[in-house]
Amino acid sequence: AHRVTGADAVQRVLLDHLRHTAAPGDGVATAAAATADAADAATLVTVDHELSATKVTHELRRASTRVGRQMLQVTTDVEARLGQVQPEPLLSYAAAVAAKQTPGNQAVVAGLIHASHGLTPAEAVATELTGLAVGWAGAALRLRQCDHIDAQGIITAAHPVIAELAEECVAVASDLLRRVRQTAVERG
């Protein structure tokens, strides 16, 4: 088995993960959920189920839904304490998650939350992918694969890739949403 050692290897593996795993799956789902015209509950449920189908193992599906459900709960609690009213797409989706009609994947929840706070779909994706890059750099630092300067370099090197991927995710999400709606119309 190959082991990732050193800052260069961490950066290379992170960029590959962003390009080939995170963006095509969670990134596209985040963009779809953050798209203003994705606000109907049926579309969000379909996107959520499609994302679950891409999670290869039970552990990945479980982790994604556990984090997603926690994000929904925390957002609900925080906004209630601040006296804020959650927008309808988020309320309908949260109800569907509570009723176990949809899995509640983290990427879909994040897209809805970001959109409810005024972020564009590309900004929502970039925020999530940046969080992933920061997490990877932090893990590399804790595992002594890099120092603090290298960790910042890893994150900085990811920025242009993240910006490019965010735009690609929005385009793919637009196509996905078009297909989901077309399928719904065909089924009547």
mmCIF file of C-alpha atoms in Angstrom:
data_model
loop_
_atom_site.group_PDB
_atom_site.id
_atom_site.type_symbol
_atom_site.label_atom_id
_atom_site.label_comp_id
_atom_site.label_asym_id
_atom_site.label_seq_id
_atom_site.Cartn_x
_atom_site.Cartn_y
_atom_site.Cartn_z
ATOM 1 C CA ALA A 1 0.000 0.000 0.000
ATOM 2 C CA HIS A 2 1.160 3.494 -0.773
ATOM 3 C CA ARG A 3 1.342 6.050 1.967
ATOM 4 C CA VAL A 4 0.936 9.776 1.450
ATOM 5 C CA THR A 5 4.015 11.407 2.910
ATOM 6 C CA GLY A 6 5.072 15.027 2.761
ATOM 7 C CA ALA A 7 3.366 18.250 1.800
ATOM 8 C CA ASP A 8 3.737 17.731 -1.965
ATOM 9 C CA ALA A 9 2.017 14.362 -1.829
ATOM 10 C CA VAL A 10 -0.754 15.716 0.424
ATOM 11 C CA GLN A 11 -1.366 18.561 -2.014
ATOM 12 C CA ARG A 12 -1.393 16.227 -5.029
ATOM 13 C CA VAL A 13 -3.822 13.782 -3.393
ATOM 14 C CA LEU A 14 -6.061 16.611 -2.155
ATOM 15 C CA LEU A 15 -6.321 18.144 -5.628
ATOM 16 C CA ASP A 16 -7.127 14.732 -7.096
ATOM 17 C CA HIS A 17 -9.767 14.165 -4.419
ATOM 18 C CA LEU A 18 -11.327 17.561 -5.114
ATOM 19 C CA ARG A 19 -11.379 16.942 -8.881
ATOM 20 C CA HIS A 20 -12.459 13.318 -8.974
ATOM 21 C CA THR A 21 -14.495 12.699 -5.822
ATOM 22 C CA ALA A 22 -15.680 15.761 -3.906
ATOM 23 C CA ALA A 23 -16.683 18.030 -6.773
ATOM 24 C CA PRO A 24 -18.433 15.475 -9.012
ATOM 25 C CA GLY A 25 -20.495 14.135 -6.092
ATOM 26 C CA ASP A 26 -21.035 16.454 -3.158
ATOM 27 C CA GLY A 27 -20.071 19.587 -5.111
ATOM 28 C CA VAL A 28 -22.733 19.015 -7.752
ATOM 29 C CA ALA A 29 -25.350 18.213 -5.089
ATOM 30 C CA THR A 30 -24.451 21.381 -3.163
ATOM 31 C CA ALA A 31 -24.766 23.455 -6.330
ATOM 32 C CA ALA A 32 -28.097 21.838 -7.199
ATOM 33 C CA ALA A 33 -29.510 22.467 -3.722
ATOM 34 C CA ALA A 34 -28.241 26.059 -3.746
ATOM 35 C CA THR A 35 -29.829 26.818 -7.100
ATOM 36 C CA ALA A 36 -32.819 29.103 -6.638
ATOM 37 C CA ASP A 37 -35.048 27.131 -9.002
ATOM 38 C CA ALA A 38 -34.298 23.877 -7.165
ATOM 39 C CA ALA A 39 -36.559 25.067 -4.373
ATOM 40 C CA ASP A 40 -39.284 22.469 -4.818
ATOM 41 C CA ALA A 41 -39.111 19.623 -2.327
ATOM 42 C CA ALA A 42 -39.513 16.837 -4.896
ATOM 43 C CA THR A 43 -36.427 17.980 -6.807
ATOM 44 C CA LEU A 44 -34.377 18.241 -3.625
ATOM 45 C CA VAL A 45 -35.452 14.752 -2.552
ATOM 46 C CA THR A 46 -34.451 13.363 -5.943
ATOM 47 C CA VAL A 47 -31.039 15.070 -5.800
ATOM 48 C CA ASP A 48 -30.558 13.762 -2.259
ATOM 49 C CA HIS A 49 -31.362 10.176 -3.300
ATOM 50 C CA GLU A 50 -29.105 10.486 -6.367
ATOM 51 C CA LEU A 51 -26.238 11.624 -4.133
ATOM 52 C CA SER A 52 -26.791 8.718 -1.729
ATOM 53 C CA ALA A 53 -26.570 6.345 -4.687
ATOM 54 C CA THR A 54 -23.064 7.662 -5.425
ATOM 55 C CA LYS A 55 -21.790 6.895 -1.923
ATOM 56 C CA VAL A 56 -20.002 3.595 -2.400
ATOM 57 C CA THR A 57 -20.070 2.304 1.160
ATOM 58 C CA HIS A 58 -22.608 2.276 3.936
ATOM 59 C CA GLU A 59 -20.140 4.175 6.138
ATOM 60 C CA LEU A 60 -19.879 7.054 3.646
ATOM 61 C CA ARG A 61 -23.663 7.260 3.297
ATOM 62 C CA ARG A 62 -24.118 7.152 7.063
ATOM 63 C CA ALA A 63 -21.495 9.827 7.714
ATOM 64 C CA SER A 64 -22.998 12.126 5.084
ATOM 65 C CA THR A 65 -26.516 11.804 6.450
ATOM 66 C CA ARG A 66 -25.412 12.054 10.074
ATOM 67 C CA VAL A 67 -23.594 15.323 9.393
ATOM 68 C CA GLY A 68 -26.445 16.592 7.227
ATOM 69 C CA ARG A 69 -29.055 15.928 9.890
ATOM 70 C CA GLN A 70 -26.851 17.579 12.529
ATOM 71 C CA MET A 71 -26.401 20.623 10.295
ATOM 72 C CA LEU A 72 -30.173 20.895 9.882
ATOM 73 C CA GLN A 73 -30.721 20.685 13.633
ATOM 74 C CA VAL A 74 -27.995 23.181 14.516
ATOM 75 C CA THR A 75 -29.166 25.626 11.839
ATOM 76 C CA THR A 76 -32.743 25.362 13.084
ATOM 77 C CA ASP A 77 -31.653 25.938 16.692
ATOM 78 C CA VAL A 78 -29.326 28.849 15.894
ATOM 79 C CA GLU A 79 -31.799 30.619 13.658
ATOM 80 C CA ALA A 80 -34.575 30.148 16.231
ATOM 81 C CA ARG A 81 -32.368 31.693 18.919
ATOM 82 C CA LEU A 82 -31.632 34.607 16.613
ATOM 83 C CA GLY A 83 -35.315 35.036 15.837
ATOM 84 C CA GLN A 84 -34.789 34.282 12.148
ATOM 85 C CA VAL A 85 -37.369 32.518 10.034
ATOM 86 C CA GLN A 86 -36.087 29.734 7.823
ATOM 87 C CA PRO A 87 -37.046 29.929 4.150
ATOM 88 C CA GLU A 88 -39.567 27.470 2.768
ATOM 89 C CA PRO A 89 -37.228 25.264 0.752
ATOM 90 C CA LEU A 90 -35.211 24.541 3.889
ATOM 91 C CA LEU A 91 -38.340 23.936 5.992
ATOM 92 C CA SER A 92 -39.885 21.533 3.459
ATOM 93 C CA TYR A 93 -36.636 19.663 3.044
ATOM 94 C CA ALA A 94 -36.121 19.409 6.822
ATOM 95 C CA ALA A 95 -39.637 17.995 7.145
ATOM 96 C CA ALA A 96 -38.906 15.417 4.438
ATOM 97 C CA VAL A 97 -35.694 14.425 6.244
ATOM 98 C CA ALA A 98 -37.543 14.149 9.570
ATOM 99 C CA ALA A 99 -40.201 11.982 7.905
ATOM 100 C CA LYS A 100 -37.422 9.788 6.443
ATOM 101 C CA GLN A 101 -38.594 10.550 2.913
ATOM 102 C CA THR A 102 -35.064 11.616 2.000
ATOM 103 C CA PRO A 103 -31.627 10.796 3.415
ATOM 104 C CA GLY A 104 -30.511 14.299 4.439
ATOM 105 C CA ASN A 105 -27.033 14.292 2.910
ATOM 106 C CA GLN A 106 -24.628 16.963 4.141
ATOM 107 C CA ALA A 107 -23.999 18.384 0.648
ATOM 108 C CA VAL A 108 -27.701 19.013 0.004
ATOM 109 C CA VAL A 109 -28.209 20.522 3.457
ATOM 110 C CA ALA A 110 -25.162 22.753 3.000
ATOM 111 C CA GLY A 111 -26.396 23.985 -0.373
ATOM 112 C CA LEU A 112 -29.782 24.889 1.071
ATOM 113 C CA ILE A 113 -28.280 26.630 4.084
ATOM 114 C CA HIS A 114 -25.793 28.600 1.984
ATOM 115 C CA ALA A 115 -28.535 29.651 -0.432
ATOM 116 C CA SER A 116 -30.751 30.726 2.475
ATOM 117 C CA HIS A 117 -27.928 33.044 3.538
ATOM 118 C CA GLY A 118 -27.573 34.593 0.086
ATOM 119 C CA LEU A 119 -24.657 32.659 -1.392
ATOM 120 C CA THR A 120 -24.707 31.796 -5.070
ATOM 121 C CA PRO A 121 -24.421 28.130 -6.033
ATOM 122 C CA ALA A 122 -20.755 28.631 -7.014
ATOM 123 C CA GLU A 123 -20.027 30.359 -3.702
ATOM 124 C CA ALA A 124 -21.752 27.531 -1.825
ATOM 125 C CA VAL A 125 -19.638 24.906 -3.593
ATOM 126 C CA ALA A 126 -16.445 26.912 -3.125
ATOM 127 C CA THR A 127 -17.199 27.277 0.580
ATOM 128 C CA GLU A 128 -17.664 23.544 1.013
ATOM 129 C CA LEU A 129 -14.615 22.586 -1.055
ATOM 130 C CA THR A 130 -12.483 25.127 0.806
ATOM 131 C CA GLY A 131 -13.639 23.609 4.089
ATOM 132 C CA LEU A 132 -12.552 20.221 2.786
ATOM 133 C CA ALA A 133 -9.125 21.584 1.794
ATOM 134 C CA VAL A 134 -8.669 23.191 5.215
ATOM 135 C CA GLY A 135 -9.599 19.908 6.875
ATOM 136 C CA TRP A 136 -7.083 17.990 4.782
ATOM 137 C CA ALA A 137 -4.323 20.502 5.500
ATOM 138 C CA GLY A 138 -5.136 20.362 9.220
ATOM 139 C CA ALA A 139 -5.005 16.576 9.184
ATOM 140 C CA ALA A 140 -1.658 16.644 7.362
ATOM 141 C CA LEU A 141 -0.355 19.056 9.979
ATOM 142 C CA ARG A 142 -1.543 16.874 12.881
ATOM 143 C CA LEU A 143 -0.055 13.798 11.208
ATOM 144 C CA ARG A 144 3.243 15.683 10.833
ATOM 145 C CA GLN A 145 3.246 15.464 7.066
ATOM 146 C CA CYS A 146 3.808 19.209 6.804
ATOM 147 C CA ASP A 147 4.461 22.300 8.863
ATOM 148 C CA HIS A 148 2.164 25.331 9.238
ATOM 149 C CA ILE A 149 3.574 27.104 6.200
ATOM 150 C CA ASP A 150 3.173 23.987 4.054
ATOM 151 C CA ALA A 151 -0.416 23.618 5.288
ATOM 152 C CA GLN A 152 -1.193 27.167 4.164
ATOM 153 C CA GLY A 153 0.526 26.419 0.862
ATOM 154 C CA ILE A 154 -1.672 23.355 0.355
ATOM 155 C CA ILE A 155 -4.807 25.425 0.941
ATOM 156 C CA THR A 156 -3.597 28.276 -1.270
ATOM 157 C CA ALA A 157 -2.716 25.879 -4.093
ATOM 158 C CA ALA A 158 -6.240 24.492 -3.915
ATOM 159 C CA HIS A 159 -7.947 27.885 -4.384
ATOM 160 C CA PRO A 160 -7.734 28.147 -8.195
ATOM 161 C CA VAL A 161 -8.759 24.502 -8.560
ATOM 162 C CA ILE A 162 -11.707 25.088 -6.220
ATOM 163 C CA ALA A 163 -12.804 28.174 -8.184
ATOM 164 C CA GLU A 164 -12.718 26.199 -11.437
ATOM 165 C CA LEU A 165 -14.507 23.210 -9.921
ATOM 166 C CA ALA A 166 -17.214 25.377 -8.362
ATOM 167 C CA GLU A 167 -18.157 26.708 -11.804
ATOM 168 C CA GLU A 168 -18.087 23.202 -13.279
ATOM 169 C CA CYS A 169 -20.322 21.929 -10.472
ATOM 170 C CA VAL A 170 -22.871 24.649 -11.181
ATOM 171 C CA ALA A 171 -22.959 23.716 -14.872
ATOM 172 C CA VAL A 172 -23.331 19.996 -14.130
ATOM 173 C CA ALA A 173 -25.986 20.739 -11.480
ATOM 174 C CA SER A 174 -27.936 22.778 -14.019
ATOM 175 C CA ASP A 175 -27.970 19.786 -16.382
ATOM 176 C CA LEU A 176 -28.920 17.450 -13.518
ATOM 177 C CA LEU A 177 -31.819 19.669 -12.466
ATOM 178 C CA ARG A 178 -33.029 19.877 -16.068
ATOM 179 C CA ARG A 179 -32.985 16.055 -16.322
ATOM 180 C CA VAL A 180 -34.745 15.626 -12.959
ATOM 181 C CA ARG A 181 -37.508 18.018 -13.997
ATOM 182 C CA GLN A 182 -37.859 16.411 -17.421
ATOM 183 C CA THR A 183 -38.189 12.982 -15.830
ATOM 184 C CA ALA A 184 -40.838 14.319 -13.429
ATOM 185 C CA VAL A 185 -42.816 15.783 -16.352
ATOM 186 C CA GLU A 186 -42.576 12.532 -18.322
ATOM 187 C CA ARG A 187 -43.830 10.532 -15.341
ATOM 188 C CA GLY A 188 -46.714 12.958 -15.059
#
